[in-house]
PDB file of C-alpha atoms and ligand atoms in Angstrom:
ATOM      1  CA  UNK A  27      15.230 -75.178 179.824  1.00 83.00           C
ATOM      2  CA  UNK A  28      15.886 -78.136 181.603  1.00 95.00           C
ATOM      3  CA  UNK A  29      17.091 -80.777 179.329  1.00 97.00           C
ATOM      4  CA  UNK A  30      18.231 -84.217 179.146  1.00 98.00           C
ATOM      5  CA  UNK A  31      20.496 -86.513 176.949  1.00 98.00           C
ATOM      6  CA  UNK A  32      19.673 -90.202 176.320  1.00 97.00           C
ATOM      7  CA  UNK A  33      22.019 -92.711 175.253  1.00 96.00           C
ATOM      8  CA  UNK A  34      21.578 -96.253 174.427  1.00 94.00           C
ATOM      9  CA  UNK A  35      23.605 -99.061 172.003  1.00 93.00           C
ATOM     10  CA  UNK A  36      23.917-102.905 172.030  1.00 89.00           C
ATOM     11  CA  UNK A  37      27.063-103.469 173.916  1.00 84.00           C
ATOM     12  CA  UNK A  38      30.119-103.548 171.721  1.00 85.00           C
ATOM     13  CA  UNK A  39      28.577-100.605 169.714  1.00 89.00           C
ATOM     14  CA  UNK A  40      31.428 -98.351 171.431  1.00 89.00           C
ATOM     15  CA  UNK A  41      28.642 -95.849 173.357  1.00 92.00           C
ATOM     16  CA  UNK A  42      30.831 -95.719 176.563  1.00 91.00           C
ATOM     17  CA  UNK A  43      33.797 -94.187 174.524  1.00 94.00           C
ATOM     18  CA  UNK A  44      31.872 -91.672 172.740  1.00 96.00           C
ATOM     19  CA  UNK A  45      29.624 -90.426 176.073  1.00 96.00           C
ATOM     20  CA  UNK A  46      33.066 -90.299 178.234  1.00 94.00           C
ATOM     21  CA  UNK A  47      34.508 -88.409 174.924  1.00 96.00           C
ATOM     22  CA  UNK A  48      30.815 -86.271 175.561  1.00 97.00           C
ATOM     23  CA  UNK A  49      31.648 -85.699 179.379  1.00 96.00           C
ATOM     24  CA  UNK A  50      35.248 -84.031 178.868  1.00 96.00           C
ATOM     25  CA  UNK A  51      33.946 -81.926 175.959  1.00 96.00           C
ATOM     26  CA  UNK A  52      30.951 -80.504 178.202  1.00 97.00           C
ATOM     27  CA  UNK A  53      31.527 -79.185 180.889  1.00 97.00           C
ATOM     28  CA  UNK A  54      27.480 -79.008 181.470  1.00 97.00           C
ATOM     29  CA  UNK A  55      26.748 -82.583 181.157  1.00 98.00           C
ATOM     30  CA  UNK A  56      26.521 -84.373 184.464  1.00 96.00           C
ATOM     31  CA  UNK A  57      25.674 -87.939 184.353  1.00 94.00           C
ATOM     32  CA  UNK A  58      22.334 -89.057 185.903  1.00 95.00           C
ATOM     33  CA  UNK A  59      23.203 -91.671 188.636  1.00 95.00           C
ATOM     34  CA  UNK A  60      20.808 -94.850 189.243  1.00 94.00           C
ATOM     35  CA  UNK A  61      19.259 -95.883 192.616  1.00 97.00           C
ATOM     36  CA  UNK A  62      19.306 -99.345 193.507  1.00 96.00           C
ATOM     37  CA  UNK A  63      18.256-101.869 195.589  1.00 97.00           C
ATOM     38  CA  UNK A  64      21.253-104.704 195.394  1.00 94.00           C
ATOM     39  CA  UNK A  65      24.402-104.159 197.598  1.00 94.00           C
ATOM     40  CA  UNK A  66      27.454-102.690 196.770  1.00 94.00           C
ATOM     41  CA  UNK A  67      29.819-104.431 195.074  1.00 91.00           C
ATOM     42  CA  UNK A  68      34.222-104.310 195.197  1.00 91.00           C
ATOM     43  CA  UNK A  69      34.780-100.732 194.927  1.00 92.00           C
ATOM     44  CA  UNK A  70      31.372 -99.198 194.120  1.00 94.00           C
ATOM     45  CA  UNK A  71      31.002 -95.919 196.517  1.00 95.00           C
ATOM     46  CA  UNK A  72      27.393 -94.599 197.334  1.00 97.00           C
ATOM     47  CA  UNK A  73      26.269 -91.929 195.039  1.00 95.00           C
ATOM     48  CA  UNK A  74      28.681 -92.376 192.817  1.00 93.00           C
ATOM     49  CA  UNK A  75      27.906 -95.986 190.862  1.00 91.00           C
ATOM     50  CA  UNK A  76      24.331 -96.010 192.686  1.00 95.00           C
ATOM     51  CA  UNK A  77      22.610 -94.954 195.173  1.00 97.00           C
ATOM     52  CA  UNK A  78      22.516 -98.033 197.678  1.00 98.00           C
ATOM     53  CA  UNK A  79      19.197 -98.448 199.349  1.00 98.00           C
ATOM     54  CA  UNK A  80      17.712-101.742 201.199  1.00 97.00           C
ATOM     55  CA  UNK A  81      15.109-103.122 199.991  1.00 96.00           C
ATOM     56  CA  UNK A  82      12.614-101.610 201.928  1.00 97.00           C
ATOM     57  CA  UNK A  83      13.977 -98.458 200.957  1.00 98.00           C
ATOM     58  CA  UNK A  84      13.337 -98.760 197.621  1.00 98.00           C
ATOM     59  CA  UNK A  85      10.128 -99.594 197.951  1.00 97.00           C
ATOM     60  CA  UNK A  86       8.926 -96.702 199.925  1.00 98.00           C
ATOM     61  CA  UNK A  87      10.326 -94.732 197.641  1.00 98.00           C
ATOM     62  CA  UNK A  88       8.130 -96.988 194.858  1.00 98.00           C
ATOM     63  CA  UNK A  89       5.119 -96.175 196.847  1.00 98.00           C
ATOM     64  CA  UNK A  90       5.882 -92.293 197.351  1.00 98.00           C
ATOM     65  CA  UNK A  91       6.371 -91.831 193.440  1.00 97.00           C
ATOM     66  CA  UNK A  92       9.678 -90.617 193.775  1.00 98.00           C
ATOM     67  CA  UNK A  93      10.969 -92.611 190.814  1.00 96.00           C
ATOM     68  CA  UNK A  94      10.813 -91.282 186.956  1.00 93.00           C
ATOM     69  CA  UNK A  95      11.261 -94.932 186.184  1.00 91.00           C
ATOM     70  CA  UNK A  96      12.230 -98.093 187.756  1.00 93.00           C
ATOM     71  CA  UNK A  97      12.245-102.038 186.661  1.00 90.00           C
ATOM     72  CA  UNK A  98      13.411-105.067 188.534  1.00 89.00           C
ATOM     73  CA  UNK A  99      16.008-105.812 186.604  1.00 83.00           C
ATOM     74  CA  UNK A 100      17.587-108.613 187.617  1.00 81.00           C
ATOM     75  CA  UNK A 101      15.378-110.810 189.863  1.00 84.00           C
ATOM     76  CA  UNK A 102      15.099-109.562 193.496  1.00 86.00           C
ATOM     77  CA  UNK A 103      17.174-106.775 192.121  1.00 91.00           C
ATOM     78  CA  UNK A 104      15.858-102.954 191.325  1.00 94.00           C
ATOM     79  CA  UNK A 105      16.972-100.449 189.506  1.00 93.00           C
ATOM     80  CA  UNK A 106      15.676 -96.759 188.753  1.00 94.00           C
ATOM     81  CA  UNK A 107      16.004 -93.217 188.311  1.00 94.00           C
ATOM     82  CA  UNK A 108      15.008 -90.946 191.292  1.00 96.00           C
ATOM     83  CA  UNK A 109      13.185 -87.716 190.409  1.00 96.00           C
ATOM     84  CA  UNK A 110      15.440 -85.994 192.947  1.00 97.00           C
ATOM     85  CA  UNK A 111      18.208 -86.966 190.677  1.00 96.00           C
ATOM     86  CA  UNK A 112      16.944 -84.830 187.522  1.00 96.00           C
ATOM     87  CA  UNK A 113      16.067 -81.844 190.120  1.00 97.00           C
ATOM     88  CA  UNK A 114      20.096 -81.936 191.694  1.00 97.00           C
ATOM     89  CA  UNK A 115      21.424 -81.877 188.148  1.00 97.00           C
ATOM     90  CA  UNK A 116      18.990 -79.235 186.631  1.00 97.00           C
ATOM     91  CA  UNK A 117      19.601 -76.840 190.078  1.00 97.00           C
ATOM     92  CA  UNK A 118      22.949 -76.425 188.994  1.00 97.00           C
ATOM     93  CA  UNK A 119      21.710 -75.288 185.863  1.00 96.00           C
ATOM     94  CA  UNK A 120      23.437 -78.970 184.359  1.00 97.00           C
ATOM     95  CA  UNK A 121      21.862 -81.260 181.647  1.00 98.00           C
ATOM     96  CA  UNK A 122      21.502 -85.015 183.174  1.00 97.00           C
ATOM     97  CA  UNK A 123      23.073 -87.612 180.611  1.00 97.00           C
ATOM     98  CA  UNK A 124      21.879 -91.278 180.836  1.00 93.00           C
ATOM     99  CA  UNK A 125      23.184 -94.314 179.795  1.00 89.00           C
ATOM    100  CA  UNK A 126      20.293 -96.682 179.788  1.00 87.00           C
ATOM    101  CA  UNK A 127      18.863 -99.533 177.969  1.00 87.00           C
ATOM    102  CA  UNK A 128      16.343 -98.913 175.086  1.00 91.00           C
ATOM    103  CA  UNK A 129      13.120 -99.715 177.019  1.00 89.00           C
ATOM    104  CA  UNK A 130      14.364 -97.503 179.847  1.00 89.00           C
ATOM    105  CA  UNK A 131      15.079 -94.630 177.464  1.00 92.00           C
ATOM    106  CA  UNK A 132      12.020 -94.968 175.730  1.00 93.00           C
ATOM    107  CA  UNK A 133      10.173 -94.098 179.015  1.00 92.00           C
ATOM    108  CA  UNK A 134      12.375 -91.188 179.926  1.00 94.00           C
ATOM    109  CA  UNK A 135      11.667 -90.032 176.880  1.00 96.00           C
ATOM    110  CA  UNK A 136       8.005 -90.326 176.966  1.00 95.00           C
ATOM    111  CA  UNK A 137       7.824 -88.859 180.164  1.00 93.00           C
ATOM    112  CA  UNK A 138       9.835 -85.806 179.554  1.00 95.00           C
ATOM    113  CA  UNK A 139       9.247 -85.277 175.698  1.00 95.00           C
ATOM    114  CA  UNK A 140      11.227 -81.835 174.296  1.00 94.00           C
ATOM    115  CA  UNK A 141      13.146 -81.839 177.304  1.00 96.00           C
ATOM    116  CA  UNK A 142      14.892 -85.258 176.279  1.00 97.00           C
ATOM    117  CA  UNK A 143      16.470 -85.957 173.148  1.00 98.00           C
ATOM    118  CA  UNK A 144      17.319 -89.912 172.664  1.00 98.00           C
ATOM    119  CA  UNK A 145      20.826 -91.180 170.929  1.00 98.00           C
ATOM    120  CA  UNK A 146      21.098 -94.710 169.787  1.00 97.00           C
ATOM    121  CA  UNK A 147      24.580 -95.502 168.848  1.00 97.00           C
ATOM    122  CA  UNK A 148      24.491 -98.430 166.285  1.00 96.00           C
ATOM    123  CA  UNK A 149      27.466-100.564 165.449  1.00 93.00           C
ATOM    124  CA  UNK A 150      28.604-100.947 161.446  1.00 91.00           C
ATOM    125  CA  UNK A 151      27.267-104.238 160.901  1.00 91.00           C
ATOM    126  CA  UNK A 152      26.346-107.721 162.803  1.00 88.00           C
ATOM    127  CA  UNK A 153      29.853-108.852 161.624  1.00 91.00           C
ATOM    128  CA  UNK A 154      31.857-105.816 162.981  1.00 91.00           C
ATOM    129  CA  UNK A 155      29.831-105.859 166.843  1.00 90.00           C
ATOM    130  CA  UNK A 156      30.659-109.418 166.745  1.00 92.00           C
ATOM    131  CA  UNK A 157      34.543-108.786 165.779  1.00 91.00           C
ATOM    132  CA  UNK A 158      34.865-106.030 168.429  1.00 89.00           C
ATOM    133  CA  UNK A 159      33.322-108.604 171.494  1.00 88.00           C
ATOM    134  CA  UNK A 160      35.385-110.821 170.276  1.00 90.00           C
ATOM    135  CA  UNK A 161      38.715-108.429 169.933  1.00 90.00           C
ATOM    136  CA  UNK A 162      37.269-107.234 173.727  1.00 84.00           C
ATOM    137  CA  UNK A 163      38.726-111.086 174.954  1.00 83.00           C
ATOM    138  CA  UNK A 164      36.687-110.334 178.225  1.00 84.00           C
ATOM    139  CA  UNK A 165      33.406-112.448 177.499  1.00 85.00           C
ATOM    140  CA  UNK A 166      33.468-116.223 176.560  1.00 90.00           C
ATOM    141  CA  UNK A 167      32.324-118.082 173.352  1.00 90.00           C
ATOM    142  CA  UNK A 168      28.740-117.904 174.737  1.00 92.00           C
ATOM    143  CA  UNK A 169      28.718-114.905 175.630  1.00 89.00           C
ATOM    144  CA  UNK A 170      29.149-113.242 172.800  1.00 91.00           C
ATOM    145  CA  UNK A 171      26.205-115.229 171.505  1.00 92.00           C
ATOM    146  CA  UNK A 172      24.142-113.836 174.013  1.00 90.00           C
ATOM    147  CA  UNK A 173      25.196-110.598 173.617  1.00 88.00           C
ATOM    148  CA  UNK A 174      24.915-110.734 169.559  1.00 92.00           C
ATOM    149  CA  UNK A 175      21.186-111.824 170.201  1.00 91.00           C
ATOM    150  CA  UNK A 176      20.360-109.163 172.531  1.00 90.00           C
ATOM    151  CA  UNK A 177      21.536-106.511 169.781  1.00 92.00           C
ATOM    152  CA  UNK A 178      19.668-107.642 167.411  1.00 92.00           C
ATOM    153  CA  UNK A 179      16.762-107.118 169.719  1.00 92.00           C
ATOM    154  CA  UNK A 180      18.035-103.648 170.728  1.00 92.00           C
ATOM    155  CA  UNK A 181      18.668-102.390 167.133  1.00 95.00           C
ATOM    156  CA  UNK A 182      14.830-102.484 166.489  1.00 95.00           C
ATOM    157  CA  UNK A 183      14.090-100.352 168.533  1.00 95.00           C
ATOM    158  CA  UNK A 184      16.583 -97.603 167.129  1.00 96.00           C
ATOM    159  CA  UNK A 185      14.138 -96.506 165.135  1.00 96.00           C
ATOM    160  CA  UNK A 186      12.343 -94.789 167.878  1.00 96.00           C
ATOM    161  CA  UNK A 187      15.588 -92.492 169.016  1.00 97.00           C
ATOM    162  CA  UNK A 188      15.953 -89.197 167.804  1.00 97.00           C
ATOM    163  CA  UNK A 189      19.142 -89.536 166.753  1.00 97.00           C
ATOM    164  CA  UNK A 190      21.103 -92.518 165.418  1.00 97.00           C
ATOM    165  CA  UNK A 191      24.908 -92.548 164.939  1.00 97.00           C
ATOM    166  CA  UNK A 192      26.412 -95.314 163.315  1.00 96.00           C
ATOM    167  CA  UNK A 193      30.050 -96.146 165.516  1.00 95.00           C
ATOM    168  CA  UNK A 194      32.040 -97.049 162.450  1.00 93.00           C
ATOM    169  CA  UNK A 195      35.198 -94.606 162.978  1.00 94.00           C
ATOM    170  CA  UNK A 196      35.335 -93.580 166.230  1.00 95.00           C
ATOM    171  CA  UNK A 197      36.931 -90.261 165.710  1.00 96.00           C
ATOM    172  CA  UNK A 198      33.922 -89.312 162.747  1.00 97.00           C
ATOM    173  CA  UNK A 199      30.842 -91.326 165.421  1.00 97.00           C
ATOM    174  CA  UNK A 200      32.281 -88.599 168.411  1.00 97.00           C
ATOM    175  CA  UNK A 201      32.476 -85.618 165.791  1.00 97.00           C
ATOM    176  CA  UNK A 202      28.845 -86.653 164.763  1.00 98.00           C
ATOM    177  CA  UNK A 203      27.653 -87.122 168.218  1.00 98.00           C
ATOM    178  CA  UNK A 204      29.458 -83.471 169.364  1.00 98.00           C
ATOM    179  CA  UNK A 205      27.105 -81.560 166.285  1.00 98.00           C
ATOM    180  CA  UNK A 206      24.351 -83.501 167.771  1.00 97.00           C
ATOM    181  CA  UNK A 207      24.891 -82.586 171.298  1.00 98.00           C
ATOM    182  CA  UNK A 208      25.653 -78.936 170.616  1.00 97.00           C
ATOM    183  CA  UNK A 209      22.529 -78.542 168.433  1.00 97.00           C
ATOM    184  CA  UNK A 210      20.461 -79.911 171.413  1.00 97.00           C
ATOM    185  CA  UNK A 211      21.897 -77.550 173.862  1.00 96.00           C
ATOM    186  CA  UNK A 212      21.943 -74.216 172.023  1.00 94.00           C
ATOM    187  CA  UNK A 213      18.515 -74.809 171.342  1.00 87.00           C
TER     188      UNK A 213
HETATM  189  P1  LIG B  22      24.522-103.913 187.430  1.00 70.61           P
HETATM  190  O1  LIG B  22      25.424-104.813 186.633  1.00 70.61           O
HETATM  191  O2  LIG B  22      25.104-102.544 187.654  1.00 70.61           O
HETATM  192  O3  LIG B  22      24.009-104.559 188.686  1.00 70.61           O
HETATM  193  O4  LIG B  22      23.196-103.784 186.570  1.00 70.61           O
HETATM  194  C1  LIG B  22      23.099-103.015 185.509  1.00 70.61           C
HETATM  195  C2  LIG B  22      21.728-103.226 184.891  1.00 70.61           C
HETATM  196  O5  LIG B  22      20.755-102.389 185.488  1.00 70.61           O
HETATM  197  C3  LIG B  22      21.797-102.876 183.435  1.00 70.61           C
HETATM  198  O6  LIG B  22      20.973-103.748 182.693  1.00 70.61           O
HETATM  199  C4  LIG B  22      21.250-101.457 183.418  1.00 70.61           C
HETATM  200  O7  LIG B  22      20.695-101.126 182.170  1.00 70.61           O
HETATM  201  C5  LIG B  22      20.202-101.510 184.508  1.00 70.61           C
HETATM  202  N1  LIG B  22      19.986-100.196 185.116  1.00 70.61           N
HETATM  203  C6  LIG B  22      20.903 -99.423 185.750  1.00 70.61           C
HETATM  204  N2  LIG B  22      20.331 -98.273 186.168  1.00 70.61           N
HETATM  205  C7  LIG B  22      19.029 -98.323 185.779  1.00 70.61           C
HETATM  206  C8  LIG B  22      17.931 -97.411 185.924  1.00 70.61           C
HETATM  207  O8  LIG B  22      18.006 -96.321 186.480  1.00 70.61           O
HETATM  208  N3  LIG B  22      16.744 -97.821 185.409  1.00 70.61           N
HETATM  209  C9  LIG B  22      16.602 -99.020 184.775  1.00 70.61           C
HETATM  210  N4  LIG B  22      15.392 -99.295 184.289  1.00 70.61           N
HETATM  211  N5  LIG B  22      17.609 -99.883 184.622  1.00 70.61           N
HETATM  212  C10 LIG B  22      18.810 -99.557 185.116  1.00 70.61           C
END
């Protein structure tokens, strides 16, 4: 069947670690890759980050309903996942992983039901996110704020993910996440 992985945490809640830690473990999982309709930027290759298309692009491909999903993101800016994505991954017989924000992963999910199966990875506690952003040193005083406010926002909606796996050892959140994964794809 074709099948598909969804992953979402507040930032800080360590999900990058534990999908990466995902990726090496199986080899089937093949991360779904975003089309977008803001320019490169410093390194960022085509089809690799994104899919870089103009504006006018995008929109076409709005109109033609070749997009599962899609949201302007940032103002001006859009963001989605192309259907032709899903079909390259599932041809080679591969389950597409994404690593999207709760209201995006939501919709996936609604739209593809048994095929999807949603993670949320939660952080400890309010006290420990907030100790790990600040540990992190790479986002100011404010930032953090921000960032602490927005998680509190995100964890409500954990209660609509399949699965939720609380990030306070790494080592036991991966283990956790590996029997969930496993279960998913022998089923
Ligand atoms: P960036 O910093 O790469 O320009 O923007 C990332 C933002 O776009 C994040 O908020 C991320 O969740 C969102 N994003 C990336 N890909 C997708 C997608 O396929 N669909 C939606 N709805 N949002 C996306």
């Amino acid at each position: 069947m074709e099948k598909v992985l969804i992953f979402s945490a507040p930032s800080g809640a360590g999900k990058s670690t534990i999908v990466n830690h995902l990726l090496g473990i199986f080899p089937q999982l093949e991360f779904s890759v975003s089309a977008t309709s803001r320019a490169p930027r410093g390194s960022e290759v085509d089809g690799r980050e994104y899919y870089f298309l103009s504006p006018d692009e995008f929109a076409r491909k709005v109109e033609r309903g070749e997009f599962i999903e899609w949201e302007e993101v940032y103002s001006g800016s859009c963001y989605g996942t192309l259907r032709s994505e899903l079909d390259r991954i599932w041809s080679k017989g591969h389950v597409v992983v994404f690593d999207i924000d709760v209201k995006g992963g939501l919709n996936v999910k609604k739209l593809l039901g048994d095929k999807a199966l949603t993670i949320f990875i939660m952080p400890p506690s309010p006290e420990e996110l907030r100790r790990r952003l600040e540990s992190r040193g790479t986002d100011s005083a404010e930032a953090i704020e921000k960032r602490l406010a927005k998680a509190q926002e995100e964890i409500t909606y954990a209660e609509h993910y399949d699965k939720v796996i609380v990030n306070d050892r790494l080592e036991e959140a991966c283990k956790a996440a590996e029997e969930v994964v496993s279960r998913f794809l022998e089923a």
